[in-house]
Tab-separated table of C-alpha atoms and ligand atoms in Angstrom:
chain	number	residue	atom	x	y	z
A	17	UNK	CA	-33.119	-55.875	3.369
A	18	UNK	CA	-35.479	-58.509	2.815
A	19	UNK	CA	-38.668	-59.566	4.125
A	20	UNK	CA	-37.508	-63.044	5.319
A	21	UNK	CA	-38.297	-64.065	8.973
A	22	UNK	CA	-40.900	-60.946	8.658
A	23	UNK	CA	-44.574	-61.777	10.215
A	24	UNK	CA	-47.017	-60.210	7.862
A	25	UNK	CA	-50.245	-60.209	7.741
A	26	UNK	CA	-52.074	-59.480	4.892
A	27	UNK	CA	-55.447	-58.636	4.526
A	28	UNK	CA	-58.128	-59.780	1.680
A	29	UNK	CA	-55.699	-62.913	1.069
A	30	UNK	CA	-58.224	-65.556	-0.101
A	31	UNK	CA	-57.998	-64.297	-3.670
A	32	UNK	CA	-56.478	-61.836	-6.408
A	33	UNK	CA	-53.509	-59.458	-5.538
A	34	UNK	CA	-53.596	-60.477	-1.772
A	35	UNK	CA	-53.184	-64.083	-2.526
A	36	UNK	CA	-50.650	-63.085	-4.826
A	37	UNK	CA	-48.990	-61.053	-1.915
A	38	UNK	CA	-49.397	-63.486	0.052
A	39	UNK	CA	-47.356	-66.153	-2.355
A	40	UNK	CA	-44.937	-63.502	-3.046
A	41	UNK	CA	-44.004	-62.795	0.385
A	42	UNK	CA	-43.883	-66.331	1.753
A	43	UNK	CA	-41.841	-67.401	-1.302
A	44	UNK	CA	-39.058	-64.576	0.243
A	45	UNK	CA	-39.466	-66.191	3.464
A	46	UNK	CA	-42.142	-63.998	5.328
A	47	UNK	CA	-44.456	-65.926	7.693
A	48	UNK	CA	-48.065	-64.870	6.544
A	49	UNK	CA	-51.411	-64.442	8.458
A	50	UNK	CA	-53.552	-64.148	5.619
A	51	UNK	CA	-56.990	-63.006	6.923
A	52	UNK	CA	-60.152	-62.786	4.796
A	53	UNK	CA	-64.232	-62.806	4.856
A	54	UNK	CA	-63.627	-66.048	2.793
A	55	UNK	CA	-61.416	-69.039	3.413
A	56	UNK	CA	-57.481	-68.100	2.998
A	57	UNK	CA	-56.116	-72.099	3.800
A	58	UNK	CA	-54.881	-71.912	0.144
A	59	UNK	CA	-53.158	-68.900	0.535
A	60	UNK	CA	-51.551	-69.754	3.851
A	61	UNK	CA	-50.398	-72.980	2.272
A	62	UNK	CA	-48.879	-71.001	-1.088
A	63	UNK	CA	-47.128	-68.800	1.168
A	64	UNK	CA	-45.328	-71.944	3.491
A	65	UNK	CA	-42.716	-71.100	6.228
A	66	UNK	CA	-45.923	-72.126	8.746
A	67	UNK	CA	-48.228	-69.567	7.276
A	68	UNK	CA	-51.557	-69.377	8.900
A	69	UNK	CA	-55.021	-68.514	7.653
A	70	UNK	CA	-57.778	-66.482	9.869
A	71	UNK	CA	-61.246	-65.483	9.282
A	72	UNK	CA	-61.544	-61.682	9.380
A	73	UNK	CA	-63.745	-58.756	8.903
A	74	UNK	CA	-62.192	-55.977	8.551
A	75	UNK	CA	-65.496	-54.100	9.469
A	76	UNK	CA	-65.280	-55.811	12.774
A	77	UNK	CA	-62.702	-54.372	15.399
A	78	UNK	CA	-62.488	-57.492	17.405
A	79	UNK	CA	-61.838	-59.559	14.117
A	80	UNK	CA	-59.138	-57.255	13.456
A	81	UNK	CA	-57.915	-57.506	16.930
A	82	UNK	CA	-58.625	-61.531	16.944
A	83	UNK	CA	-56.150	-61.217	13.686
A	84	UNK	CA	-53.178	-59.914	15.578
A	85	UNK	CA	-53.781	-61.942	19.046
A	86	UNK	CA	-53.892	-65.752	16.124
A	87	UNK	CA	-50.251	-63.819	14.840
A	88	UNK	CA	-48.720	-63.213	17.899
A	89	UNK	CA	-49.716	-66.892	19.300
A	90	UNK	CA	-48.391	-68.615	16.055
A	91	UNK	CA	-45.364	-66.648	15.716
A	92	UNK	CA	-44.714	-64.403	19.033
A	93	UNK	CA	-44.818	-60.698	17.445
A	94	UNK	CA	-45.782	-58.660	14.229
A	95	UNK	CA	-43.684	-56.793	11.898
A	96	UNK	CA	-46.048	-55.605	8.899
A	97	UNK	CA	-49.427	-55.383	7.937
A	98	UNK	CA	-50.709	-55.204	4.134
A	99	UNK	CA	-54.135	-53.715	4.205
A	100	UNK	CA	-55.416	-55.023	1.295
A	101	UNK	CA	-58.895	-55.822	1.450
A	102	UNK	CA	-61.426	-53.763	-0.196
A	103	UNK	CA	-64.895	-53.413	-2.003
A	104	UNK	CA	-64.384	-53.573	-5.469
A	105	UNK	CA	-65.719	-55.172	-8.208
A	106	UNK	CA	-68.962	-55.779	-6.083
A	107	UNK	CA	-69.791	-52.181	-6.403
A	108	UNK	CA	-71.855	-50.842	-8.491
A	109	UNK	CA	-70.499	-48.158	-10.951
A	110	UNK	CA	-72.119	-45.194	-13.009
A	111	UNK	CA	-72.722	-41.505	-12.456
A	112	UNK	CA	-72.035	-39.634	-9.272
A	113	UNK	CA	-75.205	-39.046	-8.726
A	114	UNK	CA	-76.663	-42.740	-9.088
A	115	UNK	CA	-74.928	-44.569	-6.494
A	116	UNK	CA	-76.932	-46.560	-4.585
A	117	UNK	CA	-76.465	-45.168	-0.908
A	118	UNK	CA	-75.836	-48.095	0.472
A	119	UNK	CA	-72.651	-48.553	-1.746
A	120	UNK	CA	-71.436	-45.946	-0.854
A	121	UNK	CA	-71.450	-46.799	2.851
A	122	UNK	CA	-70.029	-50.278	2.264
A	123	UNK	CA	-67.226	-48.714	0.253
A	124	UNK	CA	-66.115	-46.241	3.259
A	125	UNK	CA	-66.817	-49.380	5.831
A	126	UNK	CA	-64.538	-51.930	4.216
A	127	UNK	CA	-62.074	-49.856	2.146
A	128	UNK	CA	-61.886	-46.948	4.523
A	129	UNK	CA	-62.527	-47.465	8.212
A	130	UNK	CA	-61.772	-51.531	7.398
A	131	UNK	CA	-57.887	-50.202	7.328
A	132	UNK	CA	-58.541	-47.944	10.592
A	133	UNK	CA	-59.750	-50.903	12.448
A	134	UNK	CA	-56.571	-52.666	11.847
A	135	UNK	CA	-54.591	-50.221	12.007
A	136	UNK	CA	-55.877	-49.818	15.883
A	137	UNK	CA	-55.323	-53.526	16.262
A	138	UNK	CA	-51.570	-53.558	15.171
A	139	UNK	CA	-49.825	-50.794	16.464
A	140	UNK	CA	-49.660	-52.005	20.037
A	141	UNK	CA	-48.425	-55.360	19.225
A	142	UNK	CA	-46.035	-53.561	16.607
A	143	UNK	CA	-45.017	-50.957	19.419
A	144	UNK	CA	-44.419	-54.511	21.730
A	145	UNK	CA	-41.775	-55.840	18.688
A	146	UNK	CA	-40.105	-51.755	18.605
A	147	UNK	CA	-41.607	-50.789	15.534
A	148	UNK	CA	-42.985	-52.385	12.057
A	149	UNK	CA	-44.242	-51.358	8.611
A	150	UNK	CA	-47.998	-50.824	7.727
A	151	UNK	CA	-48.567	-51.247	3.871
A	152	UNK	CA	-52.330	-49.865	2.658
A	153	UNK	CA	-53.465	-50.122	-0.919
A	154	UNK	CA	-54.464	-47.455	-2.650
A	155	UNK	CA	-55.536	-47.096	-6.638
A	156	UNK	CA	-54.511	-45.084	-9.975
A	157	UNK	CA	-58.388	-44.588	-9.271
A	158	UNK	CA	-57.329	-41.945	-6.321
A	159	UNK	CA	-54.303	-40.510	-7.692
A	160	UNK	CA	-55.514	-39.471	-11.495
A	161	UNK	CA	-59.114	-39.187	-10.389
A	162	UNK	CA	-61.403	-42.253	-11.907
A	163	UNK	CA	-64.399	-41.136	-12.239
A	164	UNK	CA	-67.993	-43.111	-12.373
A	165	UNK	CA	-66.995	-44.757	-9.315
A	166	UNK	CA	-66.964	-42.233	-7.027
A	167	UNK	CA	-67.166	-44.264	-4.162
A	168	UNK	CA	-64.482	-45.918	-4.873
A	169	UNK	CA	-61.871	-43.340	-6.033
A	170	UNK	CA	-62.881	-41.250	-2.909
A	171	UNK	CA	-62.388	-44.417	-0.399
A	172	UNK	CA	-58.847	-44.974	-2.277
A	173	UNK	CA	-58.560	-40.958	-1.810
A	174	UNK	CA	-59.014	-41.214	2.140
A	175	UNK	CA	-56.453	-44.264	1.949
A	176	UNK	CA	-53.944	-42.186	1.071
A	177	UNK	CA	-54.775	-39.298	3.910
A	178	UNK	CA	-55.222	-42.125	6.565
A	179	UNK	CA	-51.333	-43.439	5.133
A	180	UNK	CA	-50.008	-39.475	5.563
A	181	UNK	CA	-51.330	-38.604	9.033
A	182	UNK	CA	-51.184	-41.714	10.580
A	183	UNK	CA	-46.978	-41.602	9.434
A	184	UNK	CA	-46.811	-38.634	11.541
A	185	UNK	CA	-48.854	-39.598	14.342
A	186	UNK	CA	-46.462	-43.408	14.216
A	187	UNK	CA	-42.816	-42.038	13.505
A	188	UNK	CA	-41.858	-42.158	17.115
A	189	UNK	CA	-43.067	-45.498	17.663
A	190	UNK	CA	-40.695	-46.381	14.778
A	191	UNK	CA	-43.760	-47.586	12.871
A	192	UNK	CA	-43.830	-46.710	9.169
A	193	UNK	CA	-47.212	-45.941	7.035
A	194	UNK	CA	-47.108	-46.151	3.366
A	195	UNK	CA	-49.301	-46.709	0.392
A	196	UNK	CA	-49.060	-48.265	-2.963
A	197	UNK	CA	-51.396	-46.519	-6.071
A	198	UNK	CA	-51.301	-49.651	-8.252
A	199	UNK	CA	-53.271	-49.369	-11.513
A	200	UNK	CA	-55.126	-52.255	-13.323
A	201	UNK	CA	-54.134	-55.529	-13.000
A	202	UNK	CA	-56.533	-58.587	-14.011
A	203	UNK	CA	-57.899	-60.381	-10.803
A	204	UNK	CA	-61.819	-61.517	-10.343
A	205	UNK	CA	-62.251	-57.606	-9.250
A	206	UNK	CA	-61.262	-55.873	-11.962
A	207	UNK	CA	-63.235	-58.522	-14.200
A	208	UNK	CA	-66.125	-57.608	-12.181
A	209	UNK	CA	-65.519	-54.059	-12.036
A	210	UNK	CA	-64.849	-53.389	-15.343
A	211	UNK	CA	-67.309	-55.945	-16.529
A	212	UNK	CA	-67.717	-56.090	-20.865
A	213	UNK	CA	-65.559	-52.795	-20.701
A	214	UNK	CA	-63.175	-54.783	-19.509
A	215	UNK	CA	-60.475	-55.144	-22.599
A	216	UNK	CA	-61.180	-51.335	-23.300
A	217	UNK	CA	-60.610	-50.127	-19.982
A	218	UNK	CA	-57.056	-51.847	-19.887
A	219	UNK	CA	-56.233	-50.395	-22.992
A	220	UNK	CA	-57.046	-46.755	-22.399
A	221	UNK	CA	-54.938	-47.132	-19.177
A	222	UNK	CA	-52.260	-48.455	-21.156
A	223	UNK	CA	-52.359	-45.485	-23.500
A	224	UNK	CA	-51.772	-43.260	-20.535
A	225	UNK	CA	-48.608	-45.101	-19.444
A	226	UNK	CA	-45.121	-44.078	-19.759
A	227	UNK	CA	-44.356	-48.091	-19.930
A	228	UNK	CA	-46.486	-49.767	-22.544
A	229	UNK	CA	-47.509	-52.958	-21.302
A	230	UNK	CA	-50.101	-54.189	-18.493
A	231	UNK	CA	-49.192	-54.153	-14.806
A	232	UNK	CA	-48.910	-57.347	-13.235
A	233	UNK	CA	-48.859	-58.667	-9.759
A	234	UNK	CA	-44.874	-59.168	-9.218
A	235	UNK	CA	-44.728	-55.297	-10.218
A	236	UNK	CA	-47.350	-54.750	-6.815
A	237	UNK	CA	-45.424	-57.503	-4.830
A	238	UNK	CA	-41.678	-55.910	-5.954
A	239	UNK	CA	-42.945	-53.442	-3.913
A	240	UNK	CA	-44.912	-54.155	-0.911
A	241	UNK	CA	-41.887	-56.140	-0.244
A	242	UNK	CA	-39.203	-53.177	-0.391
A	243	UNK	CA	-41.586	-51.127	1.927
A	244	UNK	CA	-42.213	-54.124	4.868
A	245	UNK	CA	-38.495	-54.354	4.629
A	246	UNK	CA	-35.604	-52.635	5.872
A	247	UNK	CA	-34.287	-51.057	2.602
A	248	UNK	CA	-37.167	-48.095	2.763
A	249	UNK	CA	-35.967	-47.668	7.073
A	250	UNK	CA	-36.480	-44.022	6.155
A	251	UNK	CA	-39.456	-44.005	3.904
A	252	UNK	CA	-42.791	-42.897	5.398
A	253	UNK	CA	-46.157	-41.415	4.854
A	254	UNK	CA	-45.504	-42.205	0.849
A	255	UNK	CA	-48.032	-43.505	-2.083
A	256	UNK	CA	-45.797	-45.005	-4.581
A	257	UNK	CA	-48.006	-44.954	-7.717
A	258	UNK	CA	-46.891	-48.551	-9.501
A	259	UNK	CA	-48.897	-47.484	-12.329
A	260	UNK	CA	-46.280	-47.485	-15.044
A	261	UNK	CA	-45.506	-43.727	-15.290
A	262	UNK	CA	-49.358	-42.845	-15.470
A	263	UNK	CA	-49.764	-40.133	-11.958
A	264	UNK	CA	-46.542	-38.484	-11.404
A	265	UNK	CA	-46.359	-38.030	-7.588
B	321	LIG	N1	-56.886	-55.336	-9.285
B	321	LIG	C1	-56.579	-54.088	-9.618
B	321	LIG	O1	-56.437	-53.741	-10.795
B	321	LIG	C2	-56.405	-53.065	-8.546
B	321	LIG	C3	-55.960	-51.780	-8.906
B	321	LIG	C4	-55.778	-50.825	-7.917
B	321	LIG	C5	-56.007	-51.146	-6.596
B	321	LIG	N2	-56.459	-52.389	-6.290
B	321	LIG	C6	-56.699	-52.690	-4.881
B	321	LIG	O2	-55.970	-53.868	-4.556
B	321	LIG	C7	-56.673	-54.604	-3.553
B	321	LIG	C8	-56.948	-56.016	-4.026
B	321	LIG	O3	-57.628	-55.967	-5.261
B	321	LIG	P1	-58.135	-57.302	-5.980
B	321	LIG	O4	-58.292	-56.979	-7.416
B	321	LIG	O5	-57.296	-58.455	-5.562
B	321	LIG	O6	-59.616	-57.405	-5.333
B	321	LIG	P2	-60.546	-58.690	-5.110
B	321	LIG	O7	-61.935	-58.179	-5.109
B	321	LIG	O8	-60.194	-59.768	-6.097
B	321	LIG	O9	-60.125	-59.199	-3.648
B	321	LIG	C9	-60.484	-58.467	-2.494
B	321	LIG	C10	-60.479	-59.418	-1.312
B	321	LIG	O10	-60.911	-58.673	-0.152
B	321	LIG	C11	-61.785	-59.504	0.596
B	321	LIG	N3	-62.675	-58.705	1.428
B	321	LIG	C12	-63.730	-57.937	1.039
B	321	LIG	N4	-64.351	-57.415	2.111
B	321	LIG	C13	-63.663	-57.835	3.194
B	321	LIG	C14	-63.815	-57.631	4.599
B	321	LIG	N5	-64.831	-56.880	5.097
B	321	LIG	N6	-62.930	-58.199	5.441
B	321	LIG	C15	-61.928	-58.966	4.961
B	321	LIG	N7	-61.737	-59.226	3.641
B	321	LIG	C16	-62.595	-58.659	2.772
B	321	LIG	C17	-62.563	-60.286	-0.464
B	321	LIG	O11	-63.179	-61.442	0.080
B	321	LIG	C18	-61.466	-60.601	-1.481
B	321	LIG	O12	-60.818	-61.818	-1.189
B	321	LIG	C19	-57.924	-53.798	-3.238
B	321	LIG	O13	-57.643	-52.913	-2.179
B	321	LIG	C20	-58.145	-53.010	-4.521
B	321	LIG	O14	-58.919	-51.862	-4.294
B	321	LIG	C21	-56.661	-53.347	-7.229
């Protein structure tokens, strides 16, 4: 039922929650490709078991596919995929109406059509292995409907269509999609994102919880680990909301 002996790669590893997936996973015996715009050595060396880092743009389609070809070589197949790696405390917030275009484009490019892209890269070396588990991340932002960041909520939004018809589209290949809606948890991003609001903004999303204290990462690694292993076989096209009882999907 575990994820030991898994290959994984995880995108966005160099820092915050895909580092800490990336620690998480390894610790459970997962080998890790932990790909990132920025150096992931670190990460590959916190998750062990011969972990390896890559550069990689998820933008890119042949960094994406340059991801899976440095997995396959360094460990001989793939079994799961955690697209993690988004725009988000680099983007500028405020009213619908006053995002800067070019925000919004970077949003869809990276948190969007970055998890397309790898998603195209995978599957054929997951179909080669008989099957595997893609993992995308999602938000609370999505699922209750953030607003002043509407670039952000919708990209989270499409995340979670991508993760439903892609399911559908990968069932035969015994490929599952699913999604995690995590709320806040504190990383550089949601520093930067939330900026001098920042102790305020963690509050009123406790207040909406069911569960009164702050999400941290071994809730989000609990489980992206249950859905890259083999106790959620029959579990696809899902966004389990690990927001403490916030969105009620
Ligand atoms: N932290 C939270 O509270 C929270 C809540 C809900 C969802 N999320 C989601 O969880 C994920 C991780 O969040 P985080 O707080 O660790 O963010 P973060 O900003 O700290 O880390 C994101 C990582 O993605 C990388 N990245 C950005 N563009 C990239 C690209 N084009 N190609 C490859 N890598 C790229 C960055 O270099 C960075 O290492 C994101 O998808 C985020 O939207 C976070």
């Amino acid at each position: 039922m575990s994820v030991s002996g898994k290959v994984v790669l995880i995108t966005g590893a160099a820092r915050g929650l895909g580092f800490e997936y990336a620690q998480a996973l390894g610790a459970q015996g997962a080998h890790i490709v932990a790909g990132d715009v920025a150096d992931c050595a670190s990460a590959a060396s916190a998750a062990g078991n011969g972990s390896i880092g890559v550069r990689l743009d998820v933008t890119d389609p042949g960094s994406c596919e340059a991801m899976v070809a440095a997995a396959v070589a360094a460990f001989g197949r793939v079994d799961g995929i955690v697209n993690n790696a988004a725009l988000y405390g680099s983007l500028s917030g405020g009213r619908f109406n006053a995002i800067p275009e070019a925000d919004w484009d970077a949003a869809m490019a990276v948190n969007v059509k970055g998890i397309w892209n790898c998603c195209k890269a995978v599957v054929p070396a997951m179909r080669q292995g008989g099957g595997g588990s893609i993992v995308n991340i999602a938000s609370l932002a999505a699922t209750y409907g953030m607003p002043f960041a509407l670039h952000y909520t919708t990209s989270k939004a499409a995340v979670i269509g991508l993760t439903r018809g892609l399911a559908r589209e990968l069932g035969r290949d015994n490929i599952r999609v699913n999604a995690i809606a995590p709320s806040a948890v504190m990383t550089e991003g949601t520093v930067a994102f939330l900026g001098d609001k920042y102790e305020r903004g963690l509050e009123v999303i406790r207040t909406g919880q069911s569960i009164q204290r702050t999400l941290a990462p071994a809730d989000l690694s609990g489980t992206v680990a249950w859905l890259l292993g083999d106790g959620s076989q029959f579990v696809t096209g899902q966004t389990v909301a690990v927001d403490g009882g916030t969105v009620m999907l």
